[in-house]
């Protein structure tokens, strides 16, 4: 135990020259506001010539507003890491999670939604007038409407500290629920900004490289690498699936149509923009797990099953799982700043990797559907063809719109509190043909609308549609 005064000039690490080389567990109490002082203190137990690095444990109580202090130190450590080492994760050494930074862009968006729900009276246990009286914050204009210039996140967090513990926890839990939904939604859509990500795989090699731009003044090149990666599949075993099924509110399921098996376990609910709560569950499969709303699950072919039938279906699926999974992704590397605005991907991800040949690559990831737009923006020929499964992934994820022949468009829309994939721009003569392909129709607000199924058969139906109406382009900038 040491304070700021004892945090300099002392070493408590597992030094190789000492007898005691056991794991150091460093508890961080009251991190304070200064990132440089926090790094100085953390550096007392994590130094060179050590047998093993320490285990850091930031400590906070069940008083929710205490996260205010952890949030500030997390943000400042991230900023310090970005300035000193070009990567913000290096500042905190992975000590803090994304949710710990309450001053991020996701937290600011969540706070605005929190204010809106408070204004609409959808925060249980606290009314708008009560909130304004307790915090001294004014959220409405003279005419009673919600202000455009609302109090910032730092002011909101500071005012929480003056409230009773009960009110602190009540308001902070409502805010945290919205923030978690924002971050989870960004991760699910592939738009979550994680900084520079280090990619690791069992095998990685560059299968194609192409120079797409040469800077006139310096001669520096911008290139596109196609990188093939091979990852070892690690399916969930039958014993692991049955163990998860023994948890509270878990169920064994079998799909009546495909015969596949899944374990249904509880998942966090989502708070929608209008304040409604979407109850969800998570389906665990041998190689994947995804969350689905209870309403959407009721419309699928998943049915409860006994342990014997479930085990048989699970074993059959495990037998079909290959040892390795091979995939390809594209990276734009080299000189990027002069052409940054011409790269059409909205989801800006930066990967760092090393191939099997020892070549080190760092660059911006670009989706296969955006390569055509990039080549066109840079005046290049020979744009690659768009694969059906790539286009389907973009559409289902809500990241773009697929333009098909004859003026048809496929995009994700929200209908009756649920996401669907809609086909628009169709004419009278193709309706029966679309139904034969597997699309289904509904009359909504006196208008006939056609949808592509989003379940297990969605890709096959979309492929049949594309076979008749080829893909012209996939516009990721026009995402719904």
PDB file of C-alpha atoms in Angstrom, residues 99-250:
ATOM      1  CA  UNK A  99     -17.581   0.674 -20.858  1.00  0.00           C
ATOM      2  CA  UNK A 100     -15.280   2.243 -18.260  1.00  0.00           C
ATOM      3  CA  UNK A 101     -14.728   5.303 -20.435  1.00  0.00           C
ATOM      4  CA  UNK A 102     -17.879   7.330 -19.794  1.00  0.00           C
ATOM      5  CA  UNK A 103     -16.648  10.231 -21.917  1.00  0.00           C
ATOM      6  CA  UNK A 104     -16.505   8.410 -25.267  1.00  0.00           C
ATOM      7  CA  UNK A 105     -18.588   9.156 -28.345  1.00  0.00           C
ATOM      8  CA  UNK A 106     -20.895   6.251 -27.432  1.00  0.00           C
ATOM      9  CA  UNK A 107     -21.398   7.661 -23.919  1.00  0.00           C
ATOM     10  CA  UNK A 108     -22.267  11.093 -25.312  1.00  0.00           C
ATOM     11  CA  UNK A 109     -24.834   9.552 -27.659  1.00  0.00           C
ATOM     12  CA  UNK A 110     -26.240   7.471 -24.791  1.00  0.00           C
ATOM     13  CA  UNK A 111     -26.526  10.566 -22.584  1.00  0.00           C
ATOM     14  CA  UNK A 112     -28.558  12.430 -25.201  1.00  0.00           C
ATOM     15  CA  UNK A 113     -30.909   9.460 -25.468  1.00  0.00           C
ATOM     16  CA  UNK A 114     -31.098   9.347 -21.644  1.00  0.00           C
ATOM     17  CA  UNK A 115     -32.128  13.031 -21.565  1.00  0.00           C
ATOM     18  CA  UNK A 116     -34.765  12.352 -24.231  1.00  0.00           C
ATOM     19  CA  UNK A 117     -36.260   9.449 -22.271  1.00  0.00           C
ATOM     20  CA  UNK A 118     -36.196  11.494 -19.067  1.00  0.00           C
ATOM     21  CA  UNK A 119     -38.061  14.278 -20.909  1.00  0.00           C
ATOM     22  CA  UNK A 120     -40.668  11.736 -22.087  1.00  0.00           C
ATOM     23  CA  UNK A 121     -41.112  10.354 -18.566  1.00  0.00           C
ATOM     24  CA  UNK A 122     -39.692   6.918 -19.425  1.00  0.00           C
ATOM     25  CA  UNK A 123     -37.093   6.723 -16.625  1.00  0.00           C
ATOM     26  CA  UNK A 124     -38.751   4.780 -13.847  1.00  0.00           C
ATOM     27  CA  UNK A 125     -38.330   6.316 -10.408  1.00  0.00           C
ATOM     28  CA  UNK A 126     -37.356   9.837 -11.482  1.00  0.00           C
ATOM     29  CA  UNK A 127     -39.415  12.537 -13.188  1.00  0.00           C
ATOM     30  CA  UNK A 128     -37.983  15.396 -15.218  1.00  0.00           C
ATOM     31  CA  UNK A 129     -38.806  18.108 -12.661  1.00  0.00           C
ATOM     32  CA  UNK A 130     -37.346  16.005  -9.839  1.00  0.00           C
ATOM     33  CA  UNK A 131     -34.143  15.456 -11.821  1.00  0.00           C
ATOM     34  CA  UNK A 132     -33.797  19.175 -12.537  1.00  0.00           C
ATOM     35  CA  UNK A 133     -34.394  20.077  -8.872  1.00  0.00           C
ATOM     36  CA  UNK A 134     -31.864  17.524  -7.575  1.00  0.00           C
ATOM     37  CA  UNK A 135     -29.072  18.231 -10.065  1.00  0.00           C
ATOM     38  CA  UNK A 136     -29.639  21.905 -10.847  1.00  0.00           C
ATOM     39  CA  UNK A 137     -29.526  21.076 -14.577  1.00  0.00           C
ATOM     40  CA  UNK A 138     -32.094  22.596 -16.932  1.00  0.00           C
ATOM     41  CA  UNK A 139     -33.073  20.362 -19.851  1.00  0.00           C
ATOM     42  CA  UNK A 140     -35.983  22.367 -21.342  1.00  0.00           C
ATOM     43  CA  UNK A 141     -36.369  25.716 -23.079  1.00  0.00           C
ATOM     44  CA  UNK A 142     -38.862  28.388 -22.093  1.00  0.00           C
ATOM     45  CA  UNK A 143     -41.507  26.840 -24.374  1.00  0.00           C
ATOM     46  CA  UNK A 144     -41.185  23.445 -22.656  1.00  0.00           C
ATOM     47  CA  UNK A 145     -39.294  21.645 -25.432  1.00  0.00           C
ATOM     48  CA  UNK A 146     -36.057  19.722 -24.956  1.00  0.00           C
ATOM     49  CA  UNK A 147     -32.962  21.883 -25.390  1.00  0.00           C
ATOM     50  CA  UNK A 148     -30.621  21.420 -28.300  1.00  0.00           C
ATOM     51  CA  UNK A 149     -27.591  22.401 -26.189  1.00  0.00           C
ATOM     52  CA  UNK A 150     -27.882  19.859 -23.361  1.00  0.00           C
ATOM     53  CA  UNK A 151     -25.457  19.549 -20.413  1.00  0.00           C
ATOM     54  CA  UNK A 152     -22.304  17.611 -21.373  1.00  0.00           C
ATOM     55  CA  UNK A 153     -21.354  14.207 -20.009  1.00  0.00           C
ATOM     56  CA  UNK A 154     -18.792  15.603 -17.541  1.00  0.00           C
ATOM     57  CA  UNK A 155     -21.360  17.934 -15.955  1.00  0.00           C
ATOM     58  CA  UNK A 156     -23.908  15.126 -15.750  1.00  0.00           C
ATOM     59  CA  UNK A 157     -21.438  12.795 -14.015  1.00  0.00           C
ATOM     60  CA  UNK A 158     -20.316  15.489 -11.567  1.00  0.00           C
ATOM     61  CA  UNK A 159     -23.901  16.325 -10.562  1.00  0.00           C
ATOM     62  CA  UNK A 160     -24.618  12.636  -9.908  1.00  0.00           C
ATOM     63  CA  UNK A 161     -22.036  12.725  -7.110  1.00  0.00           C
ATOM     64  CA  UNK A 162     -24.228  15.144  -5.135  1.00  0.00           C
ATOM     65  CA  UNK A 163     -27.286  12.844  -5.140  1.00  0.00           C
ATOM     66  CA  UNK A 164     -28.303  10.218  -2.614  1.00  0.00           C
ATOM     67  CA  UNK A 165     -26.907   6.745  -3.168  1.00  0.00           C
ATOM     68  CA  UNK A 166     -30.336   5.415  -4.140  1.00  0.00           C
ATOM     69  CA  UNK A 167     -30.897   8.118  -6.755  1.00  0.00           C
ATOM     70  CA  UNK A 168     -27.307   7.806  -8.027  1.00  0.00           C
ATOM     71  CA  UNK A 169     -27.759   4.094  -8.640  1.00  0.00           C
ATOM     72  CA  UNK A 170     -31.196   4.508 -10.202  1.00  0.00           C
ATOM     73  CA  UNK A 171     -30.096   7.128 -12.746  1.00  0.00           C
ATOM     74  CA  UNK A 172     -26.744   5.506 -13.452  1.00  0.00           C
ATOM     75  CA  UNK A 173     -28.300   2.093 -14.121  1.00  0.00           C
ATOM     76  CA  UNK A 174     -30.681   3.658 -16.655  1.00  0.00           C
ATOM     77  CA  UNK A 175     -27.771   5.458 -18.333  1.00  0.00           C
ATOM     78  CA  UNK A 176     -25.596   2.309 -18.318  1.00  0.00           C
ATOM     79  CA  UNK A 177     -28.362   0.274 -19.968  1.00  0.00           C
ATOM     80  CA  UNK A 178     -28.505   2.742 -22.861  1.00  0.00           C
ATOM     81  CA  UNK A 179     -24.698   2.892 -23.118  1.00  0.00           C
ATOM     82  CA  UNK A 180     -24.408  -0.916 -23.208  1.00  0.00           C
ATOM     83  CA  UNK A 181     -27.005  -1.046 -25.985  1.00  0.00           C
ATOM     84  CA  UNK A 182     -25.074   1.570 -27.990  1.00  0.00           C
ATOM     85  CA  UNK A 183     -21.757  -0.281 -27.677  1.00  0.00           C
ATOM     86  CA  UNK A 184     -23.277  -3.703 -28.359  1.00  0.00           C
ATOM     87  CA  UNK A 185     -25.097  -2.355 -31.407  1.00  0.00           C
ATOM     88  CA  UNK A 186     -21.883  -0.800 -32.751  1.00  0.00           C
ATOM     89  CA  UNK A 187     -20.001  -4.077 -32.244  1.00  0.00           C
ATOM     90  CA  UNK A 188     -22.762  -6.122 -33.900  1.00  0.00           C
ATOM     91  CA  UNK A 189     -22.858  -3.824 -36.937  1.00  0.00           C
ATOM     92  CA  UNK A 190     -19.070  -3.808 -37.290  1.00  0.00           C
ATOM     93  CA  UNK A 191     -18.786  -0.048 -36.691  1.00  0.00           C
ATOM     94  CA  UNK A 192     -17.267  -0.156 -33.217  1.00  0.00           C
ATOM     95  CA  UNK A 193     -13.995   1.744 -33.073  1.00  0.00           C
ATOM     96  CA  UNK A 194     -11.429  -0.399 -31.244  1.00  0.00           C
ATOM     97  CA  UNK A 195      -8.359   1.482 -32.425  1.00  0.00           C
ATOM     98  CA  UNK A 196      -5.522  -0.530 -33.958  1.00  0.00           C
ATOM     99  CA  UNK A 197      -6.432  -4.236 -33.788  1.00  0.00           C
ATOM    100  CA  UNK A 198      -3.738  -6.914 -33.859  1.00  0.00           C
ATOM    101  CA  UNK A 199      -4.887  -9.834 -36.034  1.00  0.00           C
ATOM    102  CA  UNK A 200      -3.699 -13.326 -35.122  1.00  0.00           C
ATOM    103  CA  UNK A 201      -4.423 -16.569 -36.947  1.00  0.00           C
ATOM    104  CA  UNK A 202      -2.974 -20.061 -37.441  1.00  0.00           C
ATOM    105  CA  UNK A 203      -1.865 -19.083 -40.931  1.00  0.00           C
ATOM    106  CA  UNK A 204      -1.817 -15.767 -42.744  1.00  0.00           C
ATOM    107  CA  UNK A 205      -0.427 -14.898 -46.168  1.00  0.00           C
ATOM    108  CA  UNK A 206      -0.788 -12.232 -48.852  1.00  0.00           C
ATOM    109  CA  UNK A 207      -2.431 -13.817 -51.891  1.00  0.00           C
ATOM    110  CA  UNK A 208      -2.692 -10.665 -54.000  1.00  0.00           C
ATOM    111  CA  UNK A 209      -1.243  -7.151 -53.917  1.00  0.00           C
ATOM    112  CA  UNK A 210      -2.059  -4.236 -56.169  1.00  0.00           C
ATOM    113  CA  UNK A 211      -0.780  -0.660 -56.347  1.00  0.00           C
ATOM    114  CA  UNK A 212      -3.787   1.671 -56.609  1.00  0.00           C
ATOM    115  CA  UNK A 213      -2.197   5.111 -56.151  1.00  0.00           C
ATOM    116  CA  UNK A 214       1.255   6.749 -56.415  1.00  0.00           C
ATOM    117  CA  UNK A 215       1.828  10.097 -54.726  1.00  0.00           C
ATOM    118  CA  UNK A 216       3.100  12.601 -57.276  1.00  0.00           C
ATOM    119  CA  UNK A 217       5.483  14.503 -54.995  1.00  0.00           C
ATOM    120  CA  UNK A 218       7.119  11.650 -53.084  1.00  0.00           C
ATOM    121  CA  UNK A 219       6.458   8.562 -55.196  1.00  0.00           C
ATOM    122  CA  UNK A 220       5.024   6.764 -52.149  1.00  0.00           C
ATOM    123  CA  UNK A 221       2.571   4.000 -53.023  1.00  0.00           C
ATOM    124  CA  UNK A 222      -0.859   3.038 -51.761  1.00  0.00           C
ATOM    125  CA  UNK A 223      -1.557  -0.677 -52.177  1.00  0.00           C
ATOM    126  CA  UNK A 224      -4.416  -3.092 -51.616  1.00  0.00           C
ATOM    127  CA  UNK A 225      -3.493  -6.475 -50.117  1.00  0.00           C
ATOM    128  CA  UNK A 226      -5.776  -9.503 -50.271  1.00  0.00           C
ATOM    129  CA  UNK A 227      -4.889 -11.555 -47.196  1.00  0.00           C
ATOM    130  CA  UNK A 228      -5.949 -15.126 -46.631  1.00  0.00           C
ATOM    131  CA  UNK A 229      -6.213 -16.296 -43.042  1.00  0.00           C
ATOM    132  CA  UNK A 230      -6.747 -19.747 -41.622  1.00  0.00           C
ATOM    133  CA  UNK A 231      -8.160 -20.165 -38.123  1.00  0.00           C
ATOM    134  CA  UNK A 232      -8.577 -23.363 -36.164  1.00  0.00           C
ATOM    135  CA  UNK A 233     -12.228 -24.087 -35.425  1.00  0.00           C
ATOM    136  CA  UNK A 234     -12.978 -24.584 -31.739  1.00  0.00           C
ATOM    137  CA  UNK A 235     -16.591 -25.752 -31.600  1.00  0.00           C
ATOM    138  CA  UNK A 236     -18.529 -25.927 -28.360  1.00  0.00           C
ATOM    139  CA  UNK A 237     -18.482 -29.547 -27.206  1.00  0.00           C
ATOM    140  CA  UNK A 238     -21.606 -31.509 -26.346  1.00  0.00           C
ATOM    141  CA  UNK A 239     -20.557 -31.558 -22.675  1.00  0.00           C
ATOM    142  CA  UNK A 240     -20.132 -27.771 -22.731  1.00  0.00           C
ATOM    143  CA  UNK A 241     -23.514 -27.305 -24.404  1.00  0.00           C
ATOM    144  CA  UNK A 242     -25.277 -29.508 -21.831  1.00  0.00           C
ATOM    145  CA  UNK A 243     -23.513 -27.666 -19.031  1.00  0.00           C
ATOM    146  CA  UNK A 244     -24.832 -24.346 -20.353  1.00  0.00           C
ATOM    147  CA  UNK A 245     -28.268 -25.907 -20.731  1.00  0.00           C
ATOM    148  CA  UNK A 246     -28.282 -26.691 -16.998  1.00  0.00           C
ATOM    149  CA  UNK A 247     -28.229 -22.976 -16.169  1.00  0.00           C
ATOM    150  CA  UNK A 248     -31.329 -21.120 -15.061  1.00  0.00           C
ATOM    151  CA  UNK A 249     -33.872 -20.335 -17.833  1.00  0.00           C
ATOM    152  CA  UNK A 250     -31.803 -22.257 -20.428  1.00  0.00           C
TER     153      UNK A 250
END
